[in-house]
Amino acid sequence: MQLFLDTTDTAVLKDLATTGLVDGVTTNPTLIAKSGRPMAEVIAEICGLVEGPVSAEVAAMDVEGMLAEGRKLAAIATNVVVKVPLTRNGLIATSEFAVEGIQTNVTLCFSAAQALLAAKAGASYISPFIGRLDDHGADGMELIREIRAIYDNYGYDTEILAASIRTPAHVAEAAIAGSDCATIPPATFEALFKHPLTDKGLEQFMADWAKTGQSIL
Ligand code: G3P
């Protein structure tokens, strides 16, 4: 499973990238606003920090605007993936990007039917928003299972990118459900390493090791 970082914080990205576990990055207009930096500058910097896909979202709502913005974003670096909203216009733009060989991430997916349309349009990635569905009283993980079944039934190669991840359990459940990727906020990514029993066990091992008075080196 590919693990992406959902962030525009390049300091945090640099730090987590040293683990070798960050396969890519996703951004959105909210995260660009949070960075306080020009979008082209922050996307270029992120693309220099990770070799994998970096999603950069268009802001236009019309097809021509999406195409113009997407082409400009794709020109920033070879690993840019153009993120488009799951609207009728977004899927028309997705089809054209597919013809032009520009990778796309179709975002704001909240139903299996929407995901089916995105795959038919030739999306490289589909982003179902798990946490926001849970917030809404629905079962976000069920959507991952439904999309997996549909894509497997018809052999679509659109990759499922579980988004709006809130907890380590979301990451594990998305992996069990067969999601190809998950995009994770930095704090949740850090939490993936941790378990209280790991800390407790290590503390005991180190205390017992100290009693031996030995040194491995
Ligand atoms: O980037 C899209 C998604 O991951 C946003 O998550 O937590 O704002 O619902 P959230």
Short mmCIF file of C-alpha atoms in Angstrom, two decimals, residues 61-138:
data_model
loop_
_atom_site.label_atom_id
_atom_site.label_comp_id
_atom_site.label_asym_id
_atom_site.label_seq_id
_atom_site.Cartn_x
_atom_site.Cartn_y
_atom_site.Cartn_z
CA MET A 61 -15.00 25.17 -11.91
CA ASP A 62 -15.35 25.23 -15.72
CA VAL A 63 -13.76 22.71 -18.09
CA GLU A 64 -11.53 25.16 -19.99
CA GLY A 65 -10.33 26.71 -16.73
CA MET A 66 -9.58 23.30 -15.23
CA LEU A 67 -7.66 22.28 -18.35
CA ALA A 68 -5.61 25.49 -18.41
CA GLU A 69 -4.82 25.31 -14.69
CA GLY A 70 -4.12 21.58 -14.81
CA ARG A 71 -1.68 21.92 -17.71
CA LYS A 72 0.12 24.72 -15.84
CA LEU A 73 0.33 22.65 -12.64
CA ALA A 74 1.50 19.56 -14.55
CA ALA A 75 4.32 21.61 -16.05
CA ILE A 76 5.77 22.31 -12.58
CA ALA A 77 7.29 18.81 -12.31
CA THR A 78 6.93 15.37 -13.85
CA ASN A 79 5.48 13.93 -10.62
CA VAL A 80 2.58 16.41 -10.37
CA VAL A 81 -0.85 14.78 -10.37
CA VAL A 82 -3.64 17.21 -11.22
CA LYS A 83 -6.42 17.05 -8.66
CA VAL A 84 -9.92 17.81 -9.93
CA PRO A 85 -13.24 17.83 -8.09
CA LEU A 86 -15.76 15.08 -8.75
CA THR A 87 -18.16 17.21 -10.74
CA ARG A 88 -19.50 16.79 -14.27
CA ASN A 89 -16.97 19.36 -15.49
CA GLY A 90 -14.23 17.75 -13.43
CA LEU A 91 -14.78 14.41 -15.15
CA ILE A 92 -14.84 16.00 -18.62
CA ALA A 93 -11.48 17.58 -17.78
CA THR A 94 -10.25 14.23 -16.41
CA SER A 95 -10.99 12.54 -19.75
CA GLU A 96 -9.04 15.19 -21.62
CA PHE A 97 -6.11 15.00 -19.18
CA ALA A 98 -6.05 11.22 -19.77
CA VAL A 99 -5.75 11.82 -23.53
CA GLU A 100 -2.91 14.29 -22.89
CA GLY A 101 -1.10 11.86 -20.59
CA ILE A 102 -1.57 14.04 -17.50
CA GLN A 103 -2.13 12.10 -14.28
CA THR A 104 -5.27 12.96 -12.30
CA ASN A 105 -6.62 12.55 -8.79
CA VAL A 106 -10.40 12.95 -8.69
CA THR A 107 -11.27 14.30 -5.28
CA LEU A 108 -14.33 14.81 -3.06
CA CYS A 109 -15.73 11.35 -3.85
CA PHE A 110 -18.57 10.34 -1.54
CA SER A 111 -20.33 7.54 -3.45
CA ALA A 112 -19.53 4.36 -5.36
CA ALA A 113 -21.42 5.68 -8.39
CA GLN A 114 -19.18 8.76 -8.47
CA ALA A 115 -16.12 6.50 -8.29
CA LEU A 116 -17.41 4.43 -11.20
CA LEU A 117 -17.73 7.56 -13.34
CA ALA A 118 -14.22 8.71 -12.39
CA ALA A 119 -12.76 5.36 -13.48
CA LYS A 120 -14.68 5.50 -16.77
CA ALA A 121 -13.29 9.02 -17.31
CA GLY A 122 -9.77 7.61 -16.95
CA ALA A 123 -8.81 9.00 -13.54
CA SER A 124 -5.41 7.86 -12.27
CA TYR A 125 -6.61 8.08 -8.65
CA ILE A 126 -9.99 8.36 -6.93
CA SER A 127 -10.12 9.99 -3.50
CA PRO A 128 -13.02 8.78 -1.31
CA PHE A 129 -13.26 10.93 1.84
CA ILE A 130 -13.58 8.47 4.70
CA GLY A 131 -13.54 10.77 7.73
CA ARG A 132 -16.00 13.25 6.29
CA LEU A 133 -18.44 10.41 5.50
CA ASP A 134 -18.07 9.13 9.08
CA ASP A 135 -18.69 12.69 10.34
CA HIS A 136 -21.86 12.66 8.26
CA GLY A 137 -23.15 9.50 9.96
CA ALA A 138 -22.22 7.16 7.09
#
